[in-house]
Short mmCIF file of C-alpha atoms in Angstrom, two decimals:
data_model
loop_
_atom_site.label_atom_id
_atom_site.label_comp_id
_atom_site.label_asym_id
_atom_site.label_seq_id
_atom_site.Cartn_x
_atom_site.Cartn_y
_atom_site.Cartn_z
CA MET A 1 38.78 -23.78 59.24
CA ARG A 2 39.59 -20.22 58.23
CA ASP A 3 41.68 -21.48 55.30
CA PHE A 4 38.79 -23.63 54.13
CA TYR A 5 36.41 -20.66 54.29
CA GLU A 6 38.80 -18.44 52.31
CA ALA A 7 39.22 -21.15 49.68
CA PHE A 8 35.44 -21.47 49.40
CA ARG A 9 35.06 -17.71 48.96
CA ARG A 10 37.72 -17.67 46.23
CA SER A 11 35.97 -20.54 44.45
CA GLU A 12 32.62 -18.72 44.56
CA ARG A 13 34.21 -15.54 43.24
CA LEU A 14 35.86 -17.40 40.38
CA ASN A 15 32.57 -19.07 39.47
CA ARG A 16 30.86 -15.70 39.32
CA GLU A 17 33.61 -14.21 37.16
CA ARG A 18 34.05 -17.05 34.70
CA GLY A 19 31.14 -15.84 32.42
CA PHE A 20 29.27 -18.05 29.97
CA THR A 21 30.54 -21.31 28.60
CA LEU A 22 30.77 -21.90 24.85
CA ILE A 23 27.80 -24.25 24.99
CA GLU A 24 25.68 -21.65 26.78
CA LEU A 25 26.57 -19.03 24.16
CA LEU A 26 25.72 -21.42 21.33
CA VAL A 27 22.35 -22.17 22.91
CA VAL A 28 21.57 -18.44 23.16
CA ILE A 29 22.63 -17.84 19.55
CA ALA A 30 20.48 -20.75 18.38
CA ILE A 31 17.44 -19.37 20.22
CA ILE A 32 17.97 -15.91 18.69
CA ALA A 33 18.30 -17.44 15.21
CA ILE A 34 15.05 -19.38 15.64
CA LEU A 35 13.18 -16.30 16.82
CA ALA A 36 14.58 -14.25 13.91
CA ALA A 37 13.58 -16.94 11.41
CA ILE A 38 10.01 -16.69 12.70
CA ALA A 39 9.81 -12.91 13.16
CA ILE A 40 11.44 -11.59 9.97
CA PRO A 41 9.03 -13.23 7.48
CA GLN A 42 6.06 -12.16 9.60
CA PHE A 43 7.36 -8.59 9.67
CA ALA A 44 7.79 -8.63 5.88
CA LYS A 45 4.20 -9.86 5.46
CA TYR A 46 2.96 -7.14 7.82
CA ARG A 47 4.77 -4.44 5.80
CA MET A 48 3.36 -5.81 2.53
CA ARG A 49 -0.18 -5.78 3.94
CA ALA A 50 0.33 -2.18 5.05
CA PHE A 51 1.57 -1.12 1.59
CA ASN A 52 -1.33 -2.82 -0.17
CA SER A 53 -3.89 -1.49 2.31
CA ALA A 54 -2.75 2.08 1.63
CA ALA A 55 -3.32 1.62 -2.11
CA GLU A 56 -6.71 -0.02 -1.62
CA SER A 57 -7.82 2.72 0.76
CA ASP A 58 -6.80 5.47 -1.67
CA LEU A 59 -8.70 3.73 -4.48
CA ARG A 60 -11.84 3.51 -2.35
CA ASN A 61 -11.53 7.21 -1.53
CA LEU A 62 -11.13 7.98 -5.23
CA ALA A 63 -14.26 5.95 -6.03
CA THR A 64 -16.19 7.86 -3.36
CA ALA A 65 -15.03 11.16 -4.88
CA GLN A 66 -16.08 10.01 -8.35
CA GLU A 67 -19.57 9.18 -7.12
CA ALA A 68 -19.82 12.57 -5.40
CA LEU A 69 -18.85 14.27 -8.67
CA PHE A 70 -21.38 12.16 -10.55
CA ALA A 71 -24.15 12.90 -8.04
CA ASP A 72 -23.68 16.65 -8.56
CA ASN A 73 -22.98 16.74 -12.30
CA MET A 74 -23.98 13.36 -13.81
CA ILE A 75 -20.43 12.88 -15.12
CA TYR A 76 -17.22 11.24 -13.96
CA GLY A 77 -13.80 12.82 -14.26
CA VAL A 78 -10.14 12.00 -14.82
CA THR A 79 -7.27 12.41 -12.39
CA GLU A 80 -5.04 15.46 -12.46
CA ASP A 81 -2.17 16.58 -10.24
CA GLY A 82 -0.70 19.93 -9.29
CA ASN A 83 -3.72 22.12 -10.00
CA THR A 84 -6.34 23.86 -7.90
CA LEU A 85 -10.07 23.19 -8.05
CA PRO A 86 -11.97 22.89 -10.26
CA GLY A 87 -9.00 21.80 -12.41
CA SER A 88 -8.32 22.17 -16.09
CA GLY A 89 -11.30 20.02 -17.03
CA SER A 90 -11.52 17.07 -19.41
CA THR A 91 -13.93 15.75 -22.00
CA GLY A 92 -12.68 12.20 -21.46
CA GLY A 93 -9.63 10.05 -22.01
CA ASN A 94 -6.68 8.96 -19.91
CA GLY A 95 -6.14 10.64 -16.57
CA ALA A 96 -2.74 11.60 -15.19
CA VAL A 97 -1.09 9.37 -12.60
CA VAL A 98 -1.17 11.11 -9.22
CA ASP A 99 1.67 9.98 -6.99
CA GLY A 100 1.64 10.52 -3.25
CA PRO A 101 2.09 12.06 -0.88
CA THR A 102 -0.30 14.53 -2.47
CA PRO A 103 -2.85 16.66 -0.62
CA ALA A 104 -6.38 17.04 -1.90
CA ALA A 105 -6.66 20.09 -4.13
CA THR A 106 -8.80 23.01 -3.02
CA GLU A 107 -9.61 26.36 -4.62
CA ALA A 108 -6.52 27.76 -2.92
CA GLN A 109 -4.16 24.77 -2.81
CA ALA A 110 -2.82 22.69 -5.67
CA GLY A 111 -2.96 18.94 -5.27
CA GLY A 112 -4.67 15.80 -6.45
CA LEU A 113 -8.10 16.07 -8.01
CA ILE A 114 -10.65 14.56 -10.34
CA THR A 115 -11.76 17.01 -12.98
CA ALA A 116 -14.10 17.16 -15.96
CA THR A 117 -15.77 19.62 -18.31
CA ILE A 118 -19.55 19.50 -18.33
CA PRO A 119 -20.57 18.39 -21.85
CA GLY A 120 -21.87 21.16 -24.08
CA THR A 121 -20.33 23.86 -21.88
CA THR A 122 -16.96 25.31 -20.97
CA GLN A 123 -17.61 24.82 -17.26
CA ASN A 124 -15.03 22.75 -15.43
CA VAL A 125 -15.90 20.85 -12.27
CA GLY A 126 -13.66 18.96 -9.88
CA ILE A 127 -13.22 17.34 -6.51
CA GLY A 128 -10.03 16.96 -4.48
CA ILE A 129 -8.40 13.61 -3.69
CA ALA A 130 -5.54 13.02 -1.26
CA VAL A 131 -3.02 10.31 -2.12
CA SER A 132 -0.87 8.50 0.46
CA ASN A 133 2.92 8.36 0.48
CA ASN A 134 4.34 6.14 -2.31
CA VAL A 135 0.88 5.38 -3.71
CA ASP A 136 0.02 6.07 -7.36
CA VAL A 137 -3.59 6.43 -8.53
CA VAL A 138 -5.16 7.11 -11.91
CA ALA A 139 -8.73 7.41 -13.17
CA SER A 140 -9.70 7.50 -16.84
CA THR A 141 -12.91 7.67 -18.85
CA PRO A 142 -13.74 6.68 -22.41
CA THR A 143 -12.76 9.34 -24.93
CA ASP A 144 -15.51 11.93 -25.26
CA ASP A 145 -17.67 9.99 -22.78
CA LEU A 146 -17.84 10.87 -19.09
CA SER A 147 -20.52 8.34 -18.17
CA ASN A 148 -18.05 5.63 -17.08
CA TYR A 149 -14.60 5.40 -15.55
CA VAL A 150 -11.96 2.91 -14.51
CA ALA A 151 -9.35 3.56 -11.84
CA LEU A 152 -6.17 1.92 -10.59
CA ALA A 153 -4.04 2.27 -7.46
CA HIS A 154 -0.70 0.78 -6.43
CA HIS A 155 1.86 1.31 -3.67
CA ASN A 156 5.30 1.17 -5.27
CA GLN A 157 6.49 -1.34 -2.64
CA GLY A 158 3.30 -3.39 -2.76
CA ASP A 159 2.69 -6.60 -4.69
CA THR A 160 -0.94 -5.80 -5.59
CA VAL A 161 -2.61 -3.36 -7.97
CA TYR A 162 -6.23 -2.46 -7.18
CA GLY A 163 -8.84 -1.63 -9.80
CA LYS A 164 -12.34 -0.13 -9.90
CA ASP A 165 -14.90 0.06 -12.69
CA SER A 166 -17.89 2.38 -12.37
CA ASP A 167 -20.10 -0.42 -13.72
CA SER A 168 -19.31 -2.65 -10.72
CA THR A 169 -19.54 -2.29 -6.96
CA SER A 170 -16.46 -4.49 -6.54
CA ILE A 171 -12.87 -3.52 -5.91
CA TYR A 172 -10.57 -5.81 -7.91
CA ARG A 173 -7.02 -6.83 -7.08
CA CYS A 174 -4.18 -8.15 -9.23
CA LYS A 175 -1.18 -9.66 -7.42
CA ASP A 176 2.31 -10.22 -8.80
CA ASP A 177 5.67 -10.14 -7.00
CA ALA A 178 7.05 -8.30 -10.03
CA PHE A 179 4.99 -5.25 -8.99
CA VAL A 180 7.23 -4.65 -5.94
CA GLY A 181 9.60 -1.74 -6.47
CA ASP A 182 7.69 -0.22 -9.37
CA THR A 183 8.74 3.27 -10.44
CA VAL A 184 7.07 6.13 -8.59
CA GLY A 185 4.63 7.92 -10.88
CA SER A 186 3.60 4.83 -12.81
CA ILE A 187 1.38 1.79 -12.32
CA PRO A 188 2.76 -1.60 -13.43
CA VAL A 189 -0.39 -2.73 -15.25
CA GLY A 190 -2.93 -0.86 -17.30
CA ALA A 191 -6.69 -0.99 -17.01
CA PRO A 192 -8.20 -3.81 -19.09
CA GLY A 193 -10.40 -1.37 -21.01
CA ILE A 194 -13.21 1.13 -20.56
CA THR A 195 -16.38 -0.26 -22.08
CA PRO A 196 -19.65 1.41 -21.07
CA ASN A 197 -22.09 -0.83 -19.20
CA ASN A 198 -19.50 -3.57 -18.78
CA ASP A 199 -17.41 -4.71 -15.80
CA ASP A 200 -14.06 -4.47 -17.55
CA PHE A 201 -12.03 -6.22 -14.84
CA ASN A 202 -14.18 -9.34 -14.56
CA GLY A 203 -12.43 -12.43 -15.94
CA VAL A 204 -9.44 -10.53 -17.35
CA THR A 205 -5.94 -12.02 -17.07
CA CYS A 206 -3.51 -10.15 -14.84
CA GLY A 207 -0.55 -11.12 -12.65
CA ASP A 208 -0.57 -14.49 -10.93
CA LEU A 209 -4.32 -15.16 -10.79
CA GLY A 210 -6.05 -12.49 -12.87
CA TRP A 211 -8.23 -9.67 -11.57
CA ILE A 212 -10.03 -10.96 -8.47
CA ALA A 213 -13.05 -9.22 -6.94
CA GLN A 214 -12.65 -8.36 -3.27
#
């Protein structure tokens, strides 16, 4: 009886020490592969949404700043980087691309801003704008005309450029996989135009589906 008990104990010990069988390991590997196949694309989509959301948010903040500038001075401005408020001023034309991370400019701190020169004067006005990491924004006005503006924003790892025209309440988006990995300090598409009293993005071809209102 004692010999039988010892043999049983040895058998139990061997069973515990034998580890996993090849079939068990293959089953575990297959489960991990299935989970990875589901999770990785979802994670990539989540990252892309985050990149695009950062650009859209910065564009909305820029539009709010433009309206604040217009409310105080009846003019819009162009983007400028690396200066303090009120900025070097502008009588219209293309703004500079502001690439983040950039703090909002103040009277004491250089950073991103929208700036303009009040027509008929030498007085410059401006308002600070902060730009998120890896996001590029730009705002431009017609040459010698500060009554309208268009603006663009893009995260350099995002697949969507966002646009805003002062003549429309809409935010527009233009999607194209080719936009991913764009050079920092540039935006992969230009604004469709700056025509006073006209929604310049509406119906214009861009990317996969054209400019689409949000």
